[in-house]
Coordinates of C-alpha atoms in Angstrom, one line a residue:
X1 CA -24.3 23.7 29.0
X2 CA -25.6 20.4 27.2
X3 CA -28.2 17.8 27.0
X4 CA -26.7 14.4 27.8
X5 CA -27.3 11.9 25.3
X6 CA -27.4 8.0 25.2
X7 CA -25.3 4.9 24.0
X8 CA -28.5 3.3 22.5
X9 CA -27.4 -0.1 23.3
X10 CA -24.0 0.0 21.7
X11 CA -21.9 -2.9 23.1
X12 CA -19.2 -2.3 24.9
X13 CA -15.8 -3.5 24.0
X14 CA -15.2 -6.9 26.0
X15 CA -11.1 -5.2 26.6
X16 CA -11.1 -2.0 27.0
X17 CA -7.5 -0.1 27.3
X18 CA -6.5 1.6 30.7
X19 CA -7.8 5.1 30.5
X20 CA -5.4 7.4 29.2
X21 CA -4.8 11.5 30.3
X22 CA -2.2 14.1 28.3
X23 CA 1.2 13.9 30.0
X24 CA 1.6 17.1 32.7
X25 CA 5.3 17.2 31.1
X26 CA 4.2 17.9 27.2
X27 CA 0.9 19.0 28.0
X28 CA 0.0 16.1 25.4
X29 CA 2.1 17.6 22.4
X30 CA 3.8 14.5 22.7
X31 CA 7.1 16.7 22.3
X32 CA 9.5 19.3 24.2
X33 CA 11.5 22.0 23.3
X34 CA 15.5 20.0 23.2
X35 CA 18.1 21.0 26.0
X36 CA 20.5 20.8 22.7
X37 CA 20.7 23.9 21.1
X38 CA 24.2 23.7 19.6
X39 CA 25.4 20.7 17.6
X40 CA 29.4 19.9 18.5
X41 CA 30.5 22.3 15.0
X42 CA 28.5 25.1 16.5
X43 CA 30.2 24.7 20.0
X44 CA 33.3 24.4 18.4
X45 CA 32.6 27.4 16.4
X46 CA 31.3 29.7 19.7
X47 CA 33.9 28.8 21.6
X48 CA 36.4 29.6 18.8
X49 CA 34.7 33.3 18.2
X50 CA 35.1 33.8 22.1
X51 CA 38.9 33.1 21.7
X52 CA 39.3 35.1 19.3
X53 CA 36.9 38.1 20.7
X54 CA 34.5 37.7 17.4
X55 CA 31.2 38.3 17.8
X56 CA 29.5 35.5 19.0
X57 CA 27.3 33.6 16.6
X58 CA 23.3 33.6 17.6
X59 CA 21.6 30.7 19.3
X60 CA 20.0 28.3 16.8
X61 CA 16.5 28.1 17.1
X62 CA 15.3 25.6 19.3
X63 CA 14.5 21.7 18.3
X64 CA 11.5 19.6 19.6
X65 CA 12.2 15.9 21.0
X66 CA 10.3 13.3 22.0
X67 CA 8.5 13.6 25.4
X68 CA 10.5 10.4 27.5
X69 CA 7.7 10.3 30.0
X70 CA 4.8 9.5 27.6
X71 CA 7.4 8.2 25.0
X72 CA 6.1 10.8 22.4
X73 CA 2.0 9.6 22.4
X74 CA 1.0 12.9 24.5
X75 CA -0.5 10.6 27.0
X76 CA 0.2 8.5 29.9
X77 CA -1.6 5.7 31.8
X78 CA -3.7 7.1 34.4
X79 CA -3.6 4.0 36.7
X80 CA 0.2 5.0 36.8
X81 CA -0.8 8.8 37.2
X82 CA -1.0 11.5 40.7
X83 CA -4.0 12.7 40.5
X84 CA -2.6 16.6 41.2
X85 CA -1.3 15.8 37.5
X86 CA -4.3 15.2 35.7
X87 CA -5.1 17.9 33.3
X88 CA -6.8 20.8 34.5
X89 CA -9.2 23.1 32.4
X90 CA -10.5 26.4 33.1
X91 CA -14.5 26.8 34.8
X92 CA -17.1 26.8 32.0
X93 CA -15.0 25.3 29.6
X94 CA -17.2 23.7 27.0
X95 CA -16.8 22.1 23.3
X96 CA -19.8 21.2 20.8
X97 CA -18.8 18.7 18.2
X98 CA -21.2 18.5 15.3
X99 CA -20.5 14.9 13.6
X100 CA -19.8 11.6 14.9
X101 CA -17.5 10.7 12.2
X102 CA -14.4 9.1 12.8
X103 CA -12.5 12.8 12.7
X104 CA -16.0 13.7 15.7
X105 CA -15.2 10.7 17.8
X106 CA -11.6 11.4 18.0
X107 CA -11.7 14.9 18.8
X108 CA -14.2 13.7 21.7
X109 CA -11.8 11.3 23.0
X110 CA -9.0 14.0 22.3
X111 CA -10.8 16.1 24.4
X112 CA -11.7 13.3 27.0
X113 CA -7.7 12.8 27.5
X114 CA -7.4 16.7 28.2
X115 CA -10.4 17.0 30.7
X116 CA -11.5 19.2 28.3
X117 CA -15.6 19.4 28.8
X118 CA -17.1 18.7 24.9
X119 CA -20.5 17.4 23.8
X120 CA -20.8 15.0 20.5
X121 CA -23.8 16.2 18.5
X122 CA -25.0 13.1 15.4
X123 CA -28.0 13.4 13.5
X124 CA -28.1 9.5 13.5
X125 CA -30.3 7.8 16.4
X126 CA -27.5 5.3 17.0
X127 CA -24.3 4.3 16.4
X128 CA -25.1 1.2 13.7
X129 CA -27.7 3.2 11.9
X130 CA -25.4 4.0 8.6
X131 CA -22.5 1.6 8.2
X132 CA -20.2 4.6 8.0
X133 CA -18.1 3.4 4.4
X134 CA -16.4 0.7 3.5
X135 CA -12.9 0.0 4.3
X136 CA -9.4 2.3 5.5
X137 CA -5.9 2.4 4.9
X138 CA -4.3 3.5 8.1
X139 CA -1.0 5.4 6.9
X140 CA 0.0 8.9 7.9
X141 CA -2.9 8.8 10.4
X142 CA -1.2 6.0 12.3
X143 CA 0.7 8.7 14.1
X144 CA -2.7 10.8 15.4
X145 CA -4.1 6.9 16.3
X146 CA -0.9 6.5 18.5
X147 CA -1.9 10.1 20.2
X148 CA -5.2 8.3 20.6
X149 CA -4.2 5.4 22.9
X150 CA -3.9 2.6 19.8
X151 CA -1.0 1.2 19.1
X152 CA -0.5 0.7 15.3
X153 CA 2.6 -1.6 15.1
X154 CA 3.0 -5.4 16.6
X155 CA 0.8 -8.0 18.3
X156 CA -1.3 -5.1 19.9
X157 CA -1.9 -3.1 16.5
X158 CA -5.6 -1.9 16.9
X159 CA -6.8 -3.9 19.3
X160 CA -6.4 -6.8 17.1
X161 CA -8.9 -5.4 14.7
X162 CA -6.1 -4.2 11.9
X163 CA -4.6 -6.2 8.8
X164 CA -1.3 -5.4 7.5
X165 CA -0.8 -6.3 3.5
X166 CA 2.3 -7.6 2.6
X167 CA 2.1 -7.7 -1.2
X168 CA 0.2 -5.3 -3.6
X169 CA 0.0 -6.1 -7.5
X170 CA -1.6 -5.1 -10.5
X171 CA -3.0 -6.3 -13.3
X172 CA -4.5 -6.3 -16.7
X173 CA -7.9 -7.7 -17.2
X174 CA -6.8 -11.1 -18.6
X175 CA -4.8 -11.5 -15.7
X176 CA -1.5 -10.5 -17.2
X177 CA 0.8 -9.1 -14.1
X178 CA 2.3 -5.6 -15.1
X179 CA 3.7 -4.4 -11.6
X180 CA 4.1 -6.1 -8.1
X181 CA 5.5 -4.2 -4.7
X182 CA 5.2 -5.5 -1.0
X183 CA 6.7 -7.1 2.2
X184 CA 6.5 -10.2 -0.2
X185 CA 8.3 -9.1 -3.1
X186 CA 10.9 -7.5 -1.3
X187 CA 11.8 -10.3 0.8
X188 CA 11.2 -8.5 4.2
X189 CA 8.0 -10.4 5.7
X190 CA 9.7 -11.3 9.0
X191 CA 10.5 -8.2 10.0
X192 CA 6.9 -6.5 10.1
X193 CA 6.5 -7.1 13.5
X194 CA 9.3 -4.9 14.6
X195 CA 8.8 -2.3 12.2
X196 CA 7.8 1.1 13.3
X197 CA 5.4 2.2 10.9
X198 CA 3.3 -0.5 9.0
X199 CA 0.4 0.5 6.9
X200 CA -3.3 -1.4 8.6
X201 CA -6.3 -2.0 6.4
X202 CA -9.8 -1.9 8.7
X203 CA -13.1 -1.4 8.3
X204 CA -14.3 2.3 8.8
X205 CA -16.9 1.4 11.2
X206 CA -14.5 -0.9 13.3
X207 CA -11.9 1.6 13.8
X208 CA -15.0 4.2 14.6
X209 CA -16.2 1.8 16.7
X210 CA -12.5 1.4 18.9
X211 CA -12.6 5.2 19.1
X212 CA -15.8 5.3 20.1
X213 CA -15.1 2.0 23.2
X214 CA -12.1 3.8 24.4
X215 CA -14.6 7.3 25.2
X216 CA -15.0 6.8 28.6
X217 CA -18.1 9.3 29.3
X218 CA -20.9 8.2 26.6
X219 CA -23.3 10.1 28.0
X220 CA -21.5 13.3 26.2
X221 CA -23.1 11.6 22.9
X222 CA -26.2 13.2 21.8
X223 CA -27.6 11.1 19.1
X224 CA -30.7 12.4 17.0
X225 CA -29.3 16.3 16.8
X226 CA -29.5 17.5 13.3
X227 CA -27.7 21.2 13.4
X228 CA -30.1 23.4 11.9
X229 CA -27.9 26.7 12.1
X230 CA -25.8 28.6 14.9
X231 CA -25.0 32.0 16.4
X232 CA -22.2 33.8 17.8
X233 CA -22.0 35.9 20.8
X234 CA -19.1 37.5 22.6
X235 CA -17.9 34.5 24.7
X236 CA -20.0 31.8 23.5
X237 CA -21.7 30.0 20.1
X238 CA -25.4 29.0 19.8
X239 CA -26.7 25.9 18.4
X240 CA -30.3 25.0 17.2
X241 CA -31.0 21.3 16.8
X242 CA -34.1 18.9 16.2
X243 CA -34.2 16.2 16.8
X244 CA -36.1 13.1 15.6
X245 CA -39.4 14.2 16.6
X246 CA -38.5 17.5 15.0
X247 CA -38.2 19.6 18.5
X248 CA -35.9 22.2 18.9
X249 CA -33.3 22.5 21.0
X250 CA -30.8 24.9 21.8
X251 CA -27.6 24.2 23.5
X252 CA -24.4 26.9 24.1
X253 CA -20.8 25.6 23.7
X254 CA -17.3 27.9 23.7
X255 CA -16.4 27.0 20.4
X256 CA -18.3 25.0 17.6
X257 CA -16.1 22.3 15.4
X258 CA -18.3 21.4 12.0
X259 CA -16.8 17.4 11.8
X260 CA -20.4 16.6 10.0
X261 CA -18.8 15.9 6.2
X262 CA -18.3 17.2 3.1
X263 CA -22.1 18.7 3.2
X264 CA -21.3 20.0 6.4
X265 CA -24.3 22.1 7.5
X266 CA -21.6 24.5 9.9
X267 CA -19.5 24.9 6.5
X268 CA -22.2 25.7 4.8
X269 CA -23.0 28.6 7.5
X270 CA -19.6 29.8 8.1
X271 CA -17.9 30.0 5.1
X272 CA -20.9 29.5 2.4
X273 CA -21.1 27.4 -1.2
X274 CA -20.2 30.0 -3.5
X275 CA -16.2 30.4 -2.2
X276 CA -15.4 27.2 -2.4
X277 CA -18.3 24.7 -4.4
X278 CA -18.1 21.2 -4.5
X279 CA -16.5 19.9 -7.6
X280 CA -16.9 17.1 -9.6
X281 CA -14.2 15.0 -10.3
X282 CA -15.8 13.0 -13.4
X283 CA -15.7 9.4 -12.0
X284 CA -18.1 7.3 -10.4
X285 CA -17.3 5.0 -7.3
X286 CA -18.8 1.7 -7.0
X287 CA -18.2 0.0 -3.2
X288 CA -18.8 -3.8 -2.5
X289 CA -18.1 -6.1 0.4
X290 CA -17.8 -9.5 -0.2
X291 CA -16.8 -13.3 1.6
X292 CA -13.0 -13.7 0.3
X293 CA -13.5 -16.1 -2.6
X294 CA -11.0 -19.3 -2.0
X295 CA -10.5 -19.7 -6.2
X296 CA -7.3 -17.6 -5.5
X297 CA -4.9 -16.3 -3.2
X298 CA -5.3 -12.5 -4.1
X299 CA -8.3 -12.9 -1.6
X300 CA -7.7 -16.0 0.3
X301 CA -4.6 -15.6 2.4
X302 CA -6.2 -12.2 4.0
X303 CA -3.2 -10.0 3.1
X304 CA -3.1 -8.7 -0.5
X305 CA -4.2 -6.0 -2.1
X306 CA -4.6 -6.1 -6.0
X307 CA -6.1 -3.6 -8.4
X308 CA -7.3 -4.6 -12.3
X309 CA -7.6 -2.1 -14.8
X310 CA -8.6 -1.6 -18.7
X311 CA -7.3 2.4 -18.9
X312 CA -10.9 3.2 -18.3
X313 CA -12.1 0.8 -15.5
X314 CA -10.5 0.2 -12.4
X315 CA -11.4 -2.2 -10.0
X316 CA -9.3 -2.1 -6.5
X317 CA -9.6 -5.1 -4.1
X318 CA -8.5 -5.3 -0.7
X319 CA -8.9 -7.0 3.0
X320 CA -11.5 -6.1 4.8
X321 CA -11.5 -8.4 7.7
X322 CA -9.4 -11.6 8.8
X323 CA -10.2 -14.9 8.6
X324 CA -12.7 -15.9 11.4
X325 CA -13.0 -12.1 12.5
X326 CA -15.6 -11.0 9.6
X327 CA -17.3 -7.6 10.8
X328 CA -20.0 -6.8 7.7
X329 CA -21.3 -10.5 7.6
X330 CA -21.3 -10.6 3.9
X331 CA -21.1 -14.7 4.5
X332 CA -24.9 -14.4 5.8
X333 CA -26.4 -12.8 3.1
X334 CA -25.0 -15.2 0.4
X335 CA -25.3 -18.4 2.4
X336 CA -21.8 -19.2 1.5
X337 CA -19.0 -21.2 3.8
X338 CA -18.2 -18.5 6.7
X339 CA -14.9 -17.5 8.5
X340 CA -13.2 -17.4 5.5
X341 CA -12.3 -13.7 5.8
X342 CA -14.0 -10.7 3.9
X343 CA -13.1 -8.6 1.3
X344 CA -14.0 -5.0 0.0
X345 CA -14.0 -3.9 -3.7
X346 CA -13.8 -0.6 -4.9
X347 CA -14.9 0.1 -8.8
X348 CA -14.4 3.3 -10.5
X349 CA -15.0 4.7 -14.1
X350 CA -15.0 8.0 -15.6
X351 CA -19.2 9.4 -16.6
X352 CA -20.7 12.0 -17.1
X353 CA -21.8 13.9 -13.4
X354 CA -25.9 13.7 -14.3
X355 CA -25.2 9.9 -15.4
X356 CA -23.5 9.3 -12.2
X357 CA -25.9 10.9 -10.3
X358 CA -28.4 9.0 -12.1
X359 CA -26.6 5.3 -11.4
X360 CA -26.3 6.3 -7.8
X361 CA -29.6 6.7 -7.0
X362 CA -31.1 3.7 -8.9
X363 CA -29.9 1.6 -5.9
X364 CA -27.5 -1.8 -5.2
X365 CA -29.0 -3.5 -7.9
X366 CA -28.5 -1.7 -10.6
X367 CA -24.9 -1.1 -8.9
X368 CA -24.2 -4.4 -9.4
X369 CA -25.2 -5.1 -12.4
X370 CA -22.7 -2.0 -13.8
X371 CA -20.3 -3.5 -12.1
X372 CA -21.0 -7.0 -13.8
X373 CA -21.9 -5.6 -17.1
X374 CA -17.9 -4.2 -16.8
X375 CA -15.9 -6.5 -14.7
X376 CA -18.0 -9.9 -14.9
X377 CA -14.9 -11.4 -17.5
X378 CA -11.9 -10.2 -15.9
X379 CA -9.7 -12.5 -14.3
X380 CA -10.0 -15.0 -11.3
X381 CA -11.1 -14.1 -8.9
X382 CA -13.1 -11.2 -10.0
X383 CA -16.3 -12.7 -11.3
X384 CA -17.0 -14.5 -8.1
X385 CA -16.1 -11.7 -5.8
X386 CA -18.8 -9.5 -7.6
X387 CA -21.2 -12.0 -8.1
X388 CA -20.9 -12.9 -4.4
X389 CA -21.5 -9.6 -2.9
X390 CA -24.5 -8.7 -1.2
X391 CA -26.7 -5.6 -2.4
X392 CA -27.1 -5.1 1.2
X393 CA -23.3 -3.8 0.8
X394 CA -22.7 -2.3 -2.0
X395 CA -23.3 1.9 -2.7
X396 CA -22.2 3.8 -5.0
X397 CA -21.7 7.7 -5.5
X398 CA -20.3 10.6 -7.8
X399 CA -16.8 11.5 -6.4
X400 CA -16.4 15.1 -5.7
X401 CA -14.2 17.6 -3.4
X402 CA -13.5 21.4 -2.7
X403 CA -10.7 23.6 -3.2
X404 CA -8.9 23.9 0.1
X405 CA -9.0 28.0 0.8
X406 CA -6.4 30.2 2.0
X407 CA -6.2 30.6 6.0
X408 CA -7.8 34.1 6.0
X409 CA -11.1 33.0 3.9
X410 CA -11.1 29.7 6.0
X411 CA -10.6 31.4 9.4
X412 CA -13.4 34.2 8.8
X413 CA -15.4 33.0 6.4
X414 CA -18.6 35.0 5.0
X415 CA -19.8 35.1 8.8
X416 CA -17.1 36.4 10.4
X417 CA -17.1 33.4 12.6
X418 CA -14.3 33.3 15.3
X419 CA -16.2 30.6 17.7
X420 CA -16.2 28.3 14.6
X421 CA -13.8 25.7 13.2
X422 CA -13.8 22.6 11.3
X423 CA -11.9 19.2 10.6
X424 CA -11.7 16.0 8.3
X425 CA -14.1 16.3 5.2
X426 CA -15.7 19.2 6.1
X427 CA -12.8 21.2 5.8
X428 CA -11.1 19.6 3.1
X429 CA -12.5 16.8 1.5
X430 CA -11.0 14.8 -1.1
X431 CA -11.4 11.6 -3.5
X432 CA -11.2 8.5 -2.4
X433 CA -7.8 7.5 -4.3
X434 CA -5.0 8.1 -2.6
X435 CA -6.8 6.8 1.5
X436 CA -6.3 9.6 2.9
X437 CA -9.6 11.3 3.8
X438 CA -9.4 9.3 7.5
X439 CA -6.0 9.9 7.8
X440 CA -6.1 13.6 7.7
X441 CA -9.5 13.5 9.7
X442 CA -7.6 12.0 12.4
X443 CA -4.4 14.2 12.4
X444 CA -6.7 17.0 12.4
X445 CA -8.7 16.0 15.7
X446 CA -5.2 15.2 17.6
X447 CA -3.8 18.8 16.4
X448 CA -7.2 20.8 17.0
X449 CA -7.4 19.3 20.4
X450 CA -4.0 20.1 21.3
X451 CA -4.8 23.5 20.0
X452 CA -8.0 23.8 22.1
X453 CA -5.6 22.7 25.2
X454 CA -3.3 25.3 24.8
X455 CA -6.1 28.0 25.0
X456 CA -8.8 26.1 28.1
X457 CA -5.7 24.7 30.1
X458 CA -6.2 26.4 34.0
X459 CA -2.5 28.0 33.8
X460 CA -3.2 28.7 37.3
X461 CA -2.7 25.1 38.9
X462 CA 0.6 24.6 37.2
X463 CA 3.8 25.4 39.0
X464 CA 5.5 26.8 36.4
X465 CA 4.7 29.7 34.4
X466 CA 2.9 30.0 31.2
X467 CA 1.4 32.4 28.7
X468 CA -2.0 32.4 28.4
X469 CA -3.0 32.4 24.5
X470 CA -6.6 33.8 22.4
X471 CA -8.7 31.1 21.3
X472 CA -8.6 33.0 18.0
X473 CA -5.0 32.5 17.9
X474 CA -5.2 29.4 18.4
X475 CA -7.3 28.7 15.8
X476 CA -5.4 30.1 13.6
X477 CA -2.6 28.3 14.0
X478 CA -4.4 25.1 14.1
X479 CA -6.3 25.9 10.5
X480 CA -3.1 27.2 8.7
X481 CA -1.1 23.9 9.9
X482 CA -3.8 21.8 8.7
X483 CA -4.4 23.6 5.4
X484 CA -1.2 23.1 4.8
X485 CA -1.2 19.8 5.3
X486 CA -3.8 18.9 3.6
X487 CA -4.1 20.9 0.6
X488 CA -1.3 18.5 -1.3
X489 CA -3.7 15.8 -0.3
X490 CA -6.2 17.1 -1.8
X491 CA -4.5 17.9 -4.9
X492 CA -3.0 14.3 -5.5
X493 CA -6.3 12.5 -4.5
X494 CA -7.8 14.4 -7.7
X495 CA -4.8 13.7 -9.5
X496 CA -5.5 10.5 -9.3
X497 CA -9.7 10.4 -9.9
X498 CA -7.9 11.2 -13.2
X499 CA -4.6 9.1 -14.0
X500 CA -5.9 6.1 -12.0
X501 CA -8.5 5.6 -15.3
X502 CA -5.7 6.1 -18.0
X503 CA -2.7 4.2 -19.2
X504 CA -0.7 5.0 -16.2
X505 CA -3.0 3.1 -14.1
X506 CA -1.7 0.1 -16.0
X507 CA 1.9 0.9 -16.6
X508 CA 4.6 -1.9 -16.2
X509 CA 7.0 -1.2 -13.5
X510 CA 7.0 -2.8 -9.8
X511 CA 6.1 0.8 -8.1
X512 CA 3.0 2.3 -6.7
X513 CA 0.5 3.9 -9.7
X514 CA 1.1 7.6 -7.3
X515 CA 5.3 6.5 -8.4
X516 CA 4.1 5.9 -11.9
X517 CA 2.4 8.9 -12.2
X518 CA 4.9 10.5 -10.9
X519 CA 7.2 9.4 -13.3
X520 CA 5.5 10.5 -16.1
X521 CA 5.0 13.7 -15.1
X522 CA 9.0 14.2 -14.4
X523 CA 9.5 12.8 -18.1

């Protein structure tokens, strides 16, 4: 059903994890329906009504726990594993993913954990051709990691690749503290190894890259496939690529999933630009990635994150890689002392769209300069962390996102695609604020591939019995659950394109600026 592709060289991780499958008792849901269906008052209460020769209170509805064989991940090691347990998947089986992302890769390796045949479509000719952003706060998506195979707690917490801030502060400009929170503040650093959920801070392309090592099969990559439209027939969608050389090809898949960005070309198809248009959220974002200056702890002891702002500018500073373990190589580029850690910078201002537009595309340079024209007299260690960054890393873009649409638009669209879903940005993308575009991309790959598990699984090896369910039911369950989800996401992340450049985003008070804004809007 699909052209293999090629690795192009990538290098393969020097430790890879044991390969994982979806546990044959969940199915990979990572849950079970509870034996418990009665707490001890509802007992009590039943067996009181049956005295008495009452009518008998109804059964509760039933609870999920947590799957003790694959301690709530979904999967189990497959060293450990019979191989009559390994999923099965029904003949001709077969998933195209448009976009190798971060939301892309982890539906492929979703998929790879299921059995579940898929093929990974990127217009990019390798895997290091675009650097893929800038860096990510691992928070809510720590969960969909876990039902990756990476551990996000302890010792083992991404592979090593992972730093966990302890302290966040803001400031004014001059330096003047205004609000502090953090493992630091609140007396609590010893305990972070033992805690169960700890927010991580690593670079986009590094966690890409362990979700891309752990894909066992890399011959399911096809790089150099730019989608150039699809088709629908009863049991199977079409797909016209072309490649660098600008040939066609077709390939056939059972279902197409658009992971290919906020310009998704399979978004644009299914659903179209008028019902939901990208909208401008009237900032500008300014990224930079620079060797941690040693002139001040905010950036030397690899575990702070601070953010500076005037009510109009705001400049956002946190790790990017530890000490010794730098990934972008900013060092290089500057010819200043190495293994000193690295550190990425995020700038943002409110101007016009056409201006921003216009700023964006007059390259790094020009970037940088903005950013030193606004920022170049703000505290230590600001100045030097600008004027130490690269142009090779440092972009810059106009922040914009989509209304998230009701299920029924979403599921249909203006092609009455059934064959067709999406995930991450291309469904519902969002500003950059609140870190949670990866997040929801991930949680979104974990939940469609559990979807797409419940509808390919071959019901017919398993001993017990099991209701076999419509891939357009399934579908539908997985877009309404994630448009749910991520439709509050969207709203805050816009929320705060706009508070983040006002007073609130320098308001006294040792809480997050989401708290503050919070707070003002309760008041």
């Amino acid at each position: 059903m699909s052209s293999k592709g090629n690795t192009n060289g990538e290098e393969e991780s020097p430790s890879l994890p044991s390969q994982k499958i979806c546990c044959d008792k969940c199915h990979g849901e990572g849950s079970i329906p509870s034996r418990k269906r009665r707490t001890k008052k509802q007992k009590r209460e039943y067996q009181l009504a049956k005295e008495n020769g009452l009518p008998l209170p109804p059964l509760p509805p039933p609870t999920m726990e947590p799957c003790q064989v694959c301690s709530g991940t979904g999967l189990v090691d497959m060293r450990n594993s019979d191989i009559d347990l390994h999923p099965k998947v029904k003949e001709g089986t077969h998933i195209g993913i448009i976009g190798a992302g971060i939301g892309g890769m982890a539906l492929a390796l979703a998929c790879e954990h299921r059995n579940i045949p898929y093929t990974l479509y990127e217009r990019d000719e390798s895997f290091d051709e675009r650097s893929q952003g800038y860096g990510l706060t691992m928070q809510q998506g720590g969960k969909a990691l876990q039902a990756l195979g990476l551990a996000t707690t302890g010792n083992d917490r991404l592979l090593g690749k992972g730093i966990h801030s302890k302290r966040h502060i803001v400031y004014l400009p001059d330096g003047t503290q205004v609000g502090e929170w953090g493992m630091k503040k609140w007396g609590r650093e010893g305990k972070t190894k033992d805690a169960k959920r700890q927010n991580a801070h690593i670079a986009r392309q590094e966690l890409r890259r362990l979700i891309y090592n752990q894909i066992q099969d890399k011959s399911r990559i096809c790089w150099g496939h730019k989608l150039k439209s699809y088709s629908e027939e009863e049991d199977a969608a079409n797909m016209i690529f072309q490649d660098w050389q600008k040939t066609t090809i077709k390939q056939q898949a059972s279902i197409i999933v658009g992971a290919d960005g906020i310009r998704s070309v399979v978004r644009k198809q299914k659903i179209g630009e008028e019902a939901s248009p990208m909208r401008y959220l009237g900032c500008i974002v300014i990224l930079g990635i620079a060797p941690c200056p040693q002139s001040s702890d905010l950036t030397s002891d690899n575990e702070s994150v601070f953010q500076t702002a005037d009510s109009i500018t705001r400049l956002y500073a946190m790790p990017f890689a530890k000490r010794g373990k730098e990934t972008a190589g900013a060092a290089k580029f500057e010819n200043v002392e190495t293994g000193q850690g690295e550190t990425m910078w995020q700038l943002s201002f409110p101007m016009d769209e056409k201006d921003a537009i216009e700023l964006s595309k007059k390259g790094p340079i020009a970037l940088k300069d903005e950013a030193l024209r606004r920022c170049g007299e703000w505290h230590i260690p600001i100045p030097q962390l600008l004027q130490t960054t690269p142009e090779q890393l440092i972009s810059g873009y106009p922040v914009y996102d989509r209304e998230v649409l009701e299920d029924e638009m979403f599921r249909s669209g203006t092609s009455n695609a059934q064959r067709v879903t999406l995930l991450g940005d291309a469904a519902h993308p969002m500003s950059p604020f609140k870190g949670q575009g990866a997040n929801q991309a991930l949680l979104d790959a974990v939940l469609l591939a559990r979807a797409l598990y419940t509808v390919f699984r071959d019901r017919n090896s398993e001993k017990s019995e099991s209701i076999d369910i419509s891939l357009e039911d399934a579908l539908k369950v997985y877009e309404h659950e994630m448009l749910k989800r991520s439709k509050p996401k969207v709203k805050a992340s816009a929320e705060a394109a706009h508070f983040l450049h006002t007073e609130l985003a320098i308001q006294e008070g040792d809480i997050t600026r989401g708290a503050a804004n919070a707070k003002s809007t309760s008041n």
